[in-house]
PDB file of C-alpha atoms in Angstrom:
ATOM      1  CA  UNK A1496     -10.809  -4.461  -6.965  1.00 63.00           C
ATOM      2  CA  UNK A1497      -8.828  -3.767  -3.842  1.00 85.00           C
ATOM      3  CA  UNK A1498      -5.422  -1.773  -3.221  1.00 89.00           C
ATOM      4  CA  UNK A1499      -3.243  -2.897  -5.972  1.00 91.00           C
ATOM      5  CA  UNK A1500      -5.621  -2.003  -8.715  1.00 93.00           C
ATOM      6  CA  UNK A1501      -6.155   0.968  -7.350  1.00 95.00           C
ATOM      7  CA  UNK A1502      -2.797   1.570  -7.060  1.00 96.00           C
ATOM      8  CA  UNK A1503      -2.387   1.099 -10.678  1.00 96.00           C
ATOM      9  CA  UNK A1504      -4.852   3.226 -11.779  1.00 97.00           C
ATOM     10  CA  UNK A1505      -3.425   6.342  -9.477  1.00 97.00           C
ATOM     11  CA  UNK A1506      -0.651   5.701 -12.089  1.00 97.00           C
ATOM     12  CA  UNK A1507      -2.413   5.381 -15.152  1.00 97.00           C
ATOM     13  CA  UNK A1508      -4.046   8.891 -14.132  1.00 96.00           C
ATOM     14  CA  UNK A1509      -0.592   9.968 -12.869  1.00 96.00           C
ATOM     15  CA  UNK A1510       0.603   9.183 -16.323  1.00 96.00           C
ATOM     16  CA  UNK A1511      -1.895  10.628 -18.506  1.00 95.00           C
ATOM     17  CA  UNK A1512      -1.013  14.183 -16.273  1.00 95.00           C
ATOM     18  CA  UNK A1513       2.325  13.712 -17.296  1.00 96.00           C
ATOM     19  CA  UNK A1514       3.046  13.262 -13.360  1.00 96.00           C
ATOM     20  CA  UNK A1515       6.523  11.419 -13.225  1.00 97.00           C
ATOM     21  CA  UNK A1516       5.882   8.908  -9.840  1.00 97.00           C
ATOM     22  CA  UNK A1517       6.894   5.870  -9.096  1.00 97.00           C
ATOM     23  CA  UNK A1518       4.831   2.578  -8.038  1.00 97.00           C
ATOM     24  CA  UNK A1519       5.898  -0.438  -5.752  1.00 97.00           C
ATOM     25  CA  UNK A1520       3.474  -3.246  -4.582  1.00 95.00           C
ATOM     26  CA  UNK A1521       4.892  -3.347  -0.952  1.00 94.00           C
ATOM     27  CA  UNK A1522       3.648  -6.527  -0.507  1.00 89.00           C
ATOM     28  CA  UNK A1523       6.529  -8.281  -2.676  1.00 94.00           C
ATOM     29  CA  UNK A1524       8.847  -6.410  -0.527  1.00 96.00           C
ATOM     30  CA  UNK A1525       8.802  -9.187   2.289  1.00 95.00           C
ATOM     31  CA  UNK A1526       7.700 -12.349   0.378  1.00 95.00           C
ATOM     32  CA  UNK A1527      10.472 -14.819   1.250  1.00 96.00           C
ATOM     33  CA  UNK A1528      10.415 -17.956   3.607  1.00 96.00           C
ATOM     34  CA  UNK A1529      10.956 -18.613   6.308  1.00 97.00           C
ATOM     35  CA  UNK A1530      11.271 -15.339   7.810  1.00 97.00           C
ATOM     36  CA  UNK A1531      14.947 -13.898   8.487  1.00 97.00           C
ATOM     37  CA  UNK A1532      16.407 -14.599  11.692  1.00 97.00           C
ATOM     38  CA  UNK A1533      15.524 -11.692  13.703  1.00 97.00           C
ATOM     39  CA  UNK A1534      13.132  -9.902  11.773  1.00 96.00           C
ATOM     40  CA  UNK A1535       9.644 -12.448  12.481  1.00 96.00           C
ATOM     41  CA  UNK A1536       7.575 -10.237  10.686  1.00 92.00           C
ATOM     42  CA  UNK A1537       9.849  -9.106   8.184  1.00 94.00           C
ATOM     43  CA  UNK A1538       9.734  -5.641   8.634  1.00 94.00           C
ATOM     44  CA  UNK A1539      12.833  -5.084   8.522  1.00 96.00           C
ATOM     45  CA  UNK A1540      13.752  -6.810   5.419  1.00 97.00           C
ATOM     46  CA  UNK A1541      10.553  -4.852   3.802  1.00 96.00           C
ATOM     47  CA  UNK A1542      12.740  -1.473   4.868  1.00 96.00           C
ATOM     48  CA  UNK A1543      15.970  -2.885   3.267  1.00 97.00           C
ATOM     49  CA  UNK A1544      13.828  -3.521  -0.054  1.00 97.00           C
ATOM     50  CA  UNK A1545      12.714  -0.271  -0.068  1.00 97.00           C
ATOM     51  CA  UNK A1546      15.343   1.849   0.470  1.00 97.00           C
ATOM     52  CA  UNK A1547      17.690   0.262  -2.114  1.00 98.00           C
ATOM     53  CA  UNK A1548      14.749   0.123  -4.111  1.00 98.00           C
ATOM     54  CA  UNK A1549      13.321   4.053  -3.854  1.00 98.00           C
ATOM     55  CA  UNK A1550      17.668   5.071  -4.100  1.00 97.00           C
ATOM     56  CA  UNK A1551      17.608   3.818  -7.586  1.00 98.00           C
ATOM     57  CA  UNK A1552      14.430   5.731  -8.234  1.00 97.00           C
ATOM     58  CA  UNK A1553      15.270   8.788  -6.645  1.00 97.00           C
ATOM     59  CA  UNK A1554      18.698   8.829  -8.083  1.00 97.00           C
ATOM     60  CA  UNK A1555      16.971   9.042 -11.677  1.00 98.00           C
ATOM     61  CA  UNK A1556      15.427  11.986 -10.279  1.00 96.00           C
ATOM     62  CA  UNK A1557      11.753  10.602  -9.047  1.00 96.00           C
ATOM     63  CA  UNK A1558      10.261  11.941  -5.629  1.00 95.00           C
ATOM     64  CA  UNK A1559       6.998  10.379  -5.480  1.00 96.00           C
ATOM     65  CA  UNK A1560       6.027   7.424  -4.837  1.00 97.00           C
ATOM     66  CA  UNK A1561       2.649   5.240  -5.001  1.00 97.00           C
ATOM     67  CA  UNK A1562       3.425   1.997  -2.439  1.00 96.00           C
ATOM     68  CA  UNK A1563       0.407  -0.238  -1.843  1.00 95.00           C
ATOM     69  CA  UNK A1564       0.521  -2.145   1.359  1.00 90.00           C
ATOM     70  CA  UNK A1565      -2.230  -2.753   3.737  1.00 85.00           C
ATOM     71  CA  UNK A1566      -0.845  -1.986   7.059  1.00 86.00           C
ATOM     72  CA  UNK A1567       1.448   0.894   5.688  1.00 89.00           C
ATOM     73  CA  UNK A1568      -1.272   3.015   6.842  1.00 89.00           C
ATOM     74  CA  UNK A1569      -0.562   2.366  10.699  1.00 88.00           C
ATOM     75  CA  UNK A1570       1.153   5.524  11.720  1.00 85.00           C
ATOM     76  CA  UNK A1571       4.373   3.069  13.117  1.00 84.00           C
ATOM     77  CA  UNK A1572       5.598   3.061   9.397  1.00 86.00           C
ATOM     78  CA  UNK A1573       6.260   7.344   9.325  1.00 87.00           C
ATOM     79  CA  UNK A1574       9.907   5.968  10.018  1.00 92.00           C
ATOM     80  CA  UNK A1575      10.266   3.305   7.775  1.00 94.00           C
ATOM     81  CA  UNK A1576       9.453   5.959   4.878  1.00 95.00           C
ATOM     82  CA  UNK A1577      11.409   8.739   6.602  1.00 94.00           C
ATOM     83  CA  UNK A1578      14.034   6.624   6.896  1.00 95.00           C
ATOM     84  CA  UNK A1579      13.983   4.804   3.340  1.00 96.00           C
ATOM     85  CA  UNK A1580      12.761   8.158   1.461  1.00 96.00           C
ATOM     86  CA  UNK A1581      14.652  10.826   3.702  1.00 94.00           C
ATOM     87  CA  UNK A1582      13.628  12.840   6.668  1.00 91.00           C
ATOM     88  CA  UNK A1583      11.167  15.343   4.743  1.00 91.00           C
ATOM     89  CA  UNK A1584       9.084  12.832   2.896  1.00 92.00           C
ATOM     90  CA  UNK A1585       5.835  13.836   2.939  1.00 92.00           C
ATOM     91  CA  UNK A1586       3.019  10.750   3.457  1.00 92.00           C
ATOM     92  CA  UNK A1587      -0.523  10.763   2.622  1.00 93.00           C
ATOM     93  CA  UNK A1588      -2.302   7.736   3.738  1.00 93.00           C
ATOM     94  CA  UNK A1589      -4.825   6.283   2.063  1.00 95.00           C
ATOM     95  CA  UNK A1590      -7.240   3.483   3.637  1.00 92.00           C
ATOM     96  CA  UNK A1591      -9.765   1.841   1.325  1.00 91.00           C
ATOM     97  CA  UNK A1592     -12.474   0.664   2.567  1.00 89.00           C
ATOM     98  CA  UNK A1593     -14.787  -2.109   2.215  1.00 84.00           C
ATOM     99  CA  UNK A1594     -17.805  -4.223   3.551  1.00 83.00           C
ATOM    100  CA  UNK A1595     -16.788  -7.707   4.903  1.00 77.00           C
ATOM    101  CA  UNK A1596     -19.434  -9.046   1.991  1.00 80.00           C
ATOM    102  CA  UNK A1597     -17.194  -6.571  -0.425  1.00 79.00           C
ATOM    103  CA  UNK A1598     -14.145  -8.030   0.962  1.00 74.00           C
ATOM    104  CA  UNK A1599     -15.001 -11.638   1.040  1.00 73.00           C
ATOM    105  CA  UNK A1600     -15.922 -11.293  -2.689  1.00 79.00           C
ATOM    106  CA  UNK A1601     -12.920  -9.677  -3.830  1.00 72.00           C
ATOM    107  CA  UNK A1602     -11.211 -12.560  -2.111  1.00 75.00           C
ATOM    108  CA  UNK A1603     -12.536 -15.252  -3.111  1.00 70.00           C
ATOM    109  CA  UNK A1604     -12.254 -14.547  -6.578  1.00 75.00           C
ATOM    110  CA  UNK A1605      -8.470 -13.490  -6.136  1.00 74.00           C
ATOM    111  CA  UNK A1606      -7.360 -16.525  -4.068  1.00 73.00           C
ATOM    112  CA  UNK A1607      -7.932 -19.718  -5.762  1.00 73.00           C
ATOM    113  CA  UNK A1608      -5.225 -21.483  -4.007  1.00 77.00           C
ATOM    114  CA  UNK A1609      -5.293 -23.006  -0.739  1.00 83.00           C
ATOM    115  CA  UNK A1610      -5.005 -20.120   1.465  1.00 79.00           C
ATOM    116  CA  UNK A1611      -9.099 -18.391   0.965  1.00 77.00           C
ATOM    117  CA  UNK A1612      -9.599 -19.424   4.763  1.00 79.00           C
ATOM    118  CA  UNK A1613      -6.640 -17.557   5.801  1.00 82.00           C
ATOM    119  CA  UNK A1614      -6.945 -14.673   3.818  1.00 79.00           C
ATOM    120  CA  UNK A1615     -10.223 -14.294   4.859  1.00 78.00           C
ATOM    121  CA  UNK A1616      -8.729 -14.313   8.649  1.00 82.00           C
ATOM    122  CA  UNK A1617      -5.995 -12.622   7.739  1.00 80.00           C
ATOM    123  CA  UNK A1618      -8.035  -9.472   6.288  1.00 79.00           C
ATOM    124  CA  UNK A1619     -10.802  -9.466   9.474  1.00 81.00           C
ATOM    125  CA  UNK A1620      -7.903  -9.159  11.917  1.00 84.00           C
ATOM    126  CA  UNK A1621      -6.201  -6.232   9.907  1.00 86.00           C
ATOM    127  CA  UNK A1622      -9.471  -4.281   9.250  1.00 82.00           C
ATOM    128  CA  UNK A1623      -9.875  -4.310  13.170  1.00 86.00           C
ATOM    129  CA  UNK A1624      -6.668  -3.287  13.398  1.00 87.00           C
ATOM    130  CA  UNK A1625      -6.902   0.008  11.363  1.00 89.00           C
ATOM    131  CA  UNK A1626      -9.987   0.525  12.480  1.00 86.00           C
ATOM    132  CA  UNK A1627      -8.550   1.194  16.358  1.00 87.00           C
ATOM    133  CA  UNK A1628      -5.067   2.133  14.873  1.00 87.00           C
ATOM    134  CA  UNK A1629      -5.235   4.774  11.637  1.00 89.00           C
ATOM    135  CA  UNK A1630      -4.597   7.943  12.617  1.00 88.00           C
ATOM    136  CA  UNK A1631      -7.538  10.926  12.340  1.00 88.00           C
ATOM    137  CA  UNK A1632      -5.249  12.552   9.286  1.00 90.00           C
ATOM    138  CA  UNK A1633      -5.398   9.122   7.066  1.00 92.00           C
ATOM    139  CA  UNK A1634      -7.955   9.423   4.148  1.00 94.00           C
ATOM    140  CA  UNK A1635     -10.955   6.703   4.095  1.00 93.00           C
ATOM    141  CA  UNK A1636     -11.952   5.758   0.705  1.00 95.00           C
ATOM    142  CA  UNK A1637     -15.175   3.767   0.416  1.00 93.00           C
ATOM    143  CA  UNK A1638     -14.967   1.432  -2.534  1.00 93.00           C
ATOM    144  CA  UNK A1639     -17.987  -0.665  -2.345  1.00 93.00           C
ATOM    145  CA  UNK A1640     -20.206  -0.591  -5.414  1.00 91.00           C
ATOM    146  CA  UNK A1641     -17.731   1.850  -6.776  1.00 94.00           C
ATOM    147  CA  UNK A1642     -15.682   1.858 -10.410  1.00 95.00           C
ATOM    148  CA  UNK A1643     -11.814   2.372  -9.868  1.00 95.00           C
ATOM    149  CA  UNK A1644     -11.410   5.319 -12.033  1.00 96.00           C
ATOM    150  CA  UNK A1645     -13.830   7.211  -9.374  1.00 96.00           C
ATOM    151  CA  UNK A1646     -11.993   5.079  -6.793  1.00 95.00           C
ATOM    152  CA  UNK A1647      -8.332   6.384  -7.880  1.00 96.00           C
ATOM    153  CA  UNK A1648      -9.748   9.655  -8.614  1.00 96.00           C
ATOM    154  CA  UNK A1649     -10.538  10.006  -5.193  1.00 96.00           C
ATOM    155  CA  UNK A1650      -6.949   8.877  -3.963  1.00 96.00           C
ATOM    156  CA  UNK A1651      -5.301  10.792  -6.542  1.00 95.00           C
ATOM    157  CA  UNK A1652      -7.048  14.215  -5.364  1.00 95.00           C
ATOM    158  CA  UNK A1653      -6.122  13.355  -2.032  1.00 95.00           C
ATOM    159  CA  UNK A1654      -2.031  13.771  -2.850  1.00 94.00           C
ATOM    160  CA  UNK A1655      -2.420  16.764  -4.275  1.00 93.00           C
ATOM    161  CA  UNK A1656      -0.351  15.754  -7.311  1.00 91.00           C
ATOM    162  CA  UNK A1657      -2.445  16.360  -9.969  1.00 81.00           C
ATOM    163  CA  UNK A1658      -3.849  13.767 -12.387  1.00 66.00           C
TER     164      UNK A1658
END
């Protein structure tokens, strides 16, 4: 299980708290091709998507807000959020962690498309990445070996919003 499912389950423990959130799978907030003129790695359609989206939530009243993404760790997002969410959003970042055999795994069974080889690439440059990049204040969760309810327990404790 990696991110996403863990994601989920945050809310399913979120729910059963009676913890109003919110959930978005930041990945599907840049999925298109080719790539907008101007933005090459689409961050900056990935900030559009998430400010309209988070202004419908927060105009029913919601102010938290589960959003998986890999790299949204890296301490350059702060202003994507701050400016999507508003200045005084508060983010807790959460890096799970894995072996590469974990990884390669979870992989595998996930991708059975055409793209394993890159994914596999794709996932050894980003764990150097946070490795040398995530600040001292983001929480490591191990996952290897583990369940996801002890996972997402873990992540939930770590916001500080209950469940």
């Amino acid at each position: 299980m990696g991110k996403s499912t863990v994601g989920w389950e945050v809310s399913a423990r979120l729910r059963a708290a009676a913890v109003s959130h919110a959930i978005i799978e930041g990945d599907f907030m840049g999925q298109l091709h080719p790539a907008p003129e101007g933005d090459p790695d689409r961050s900056k359609i990935v900030e559009r998507n998430l400010t309209a989206v988070w202004a419908n939530f927060a105009e029913l009243g919601y102010r938290r807000l589960i959003y998986t993404n890999t790299l949204s760790v890296l301490p350059g997002t702060t202003g994507m959020f701050e400016r999507a969410m508003g200045a005084d959003v508060r983010v807790v970042r959460v890096l799970l962690t894995a072996s590469d055999a974990t990884v390669g795994e979870r992989l595998a069974g996930r991708e059975l498309g055409s793209e394993l080889e890159q994914g596999l690439k794709a996932s050894a440059y980003k764990a150097r990445l946070l490795d040398a990049q995530v600040s001292a204040d983001t929480v490591r969760v191990v996952t290897d070996g583990r369940p996801v309810v002890d996972i997402a327990c873990e992540v939930a404790a770590a916001t500080g919003w209950g469940g």
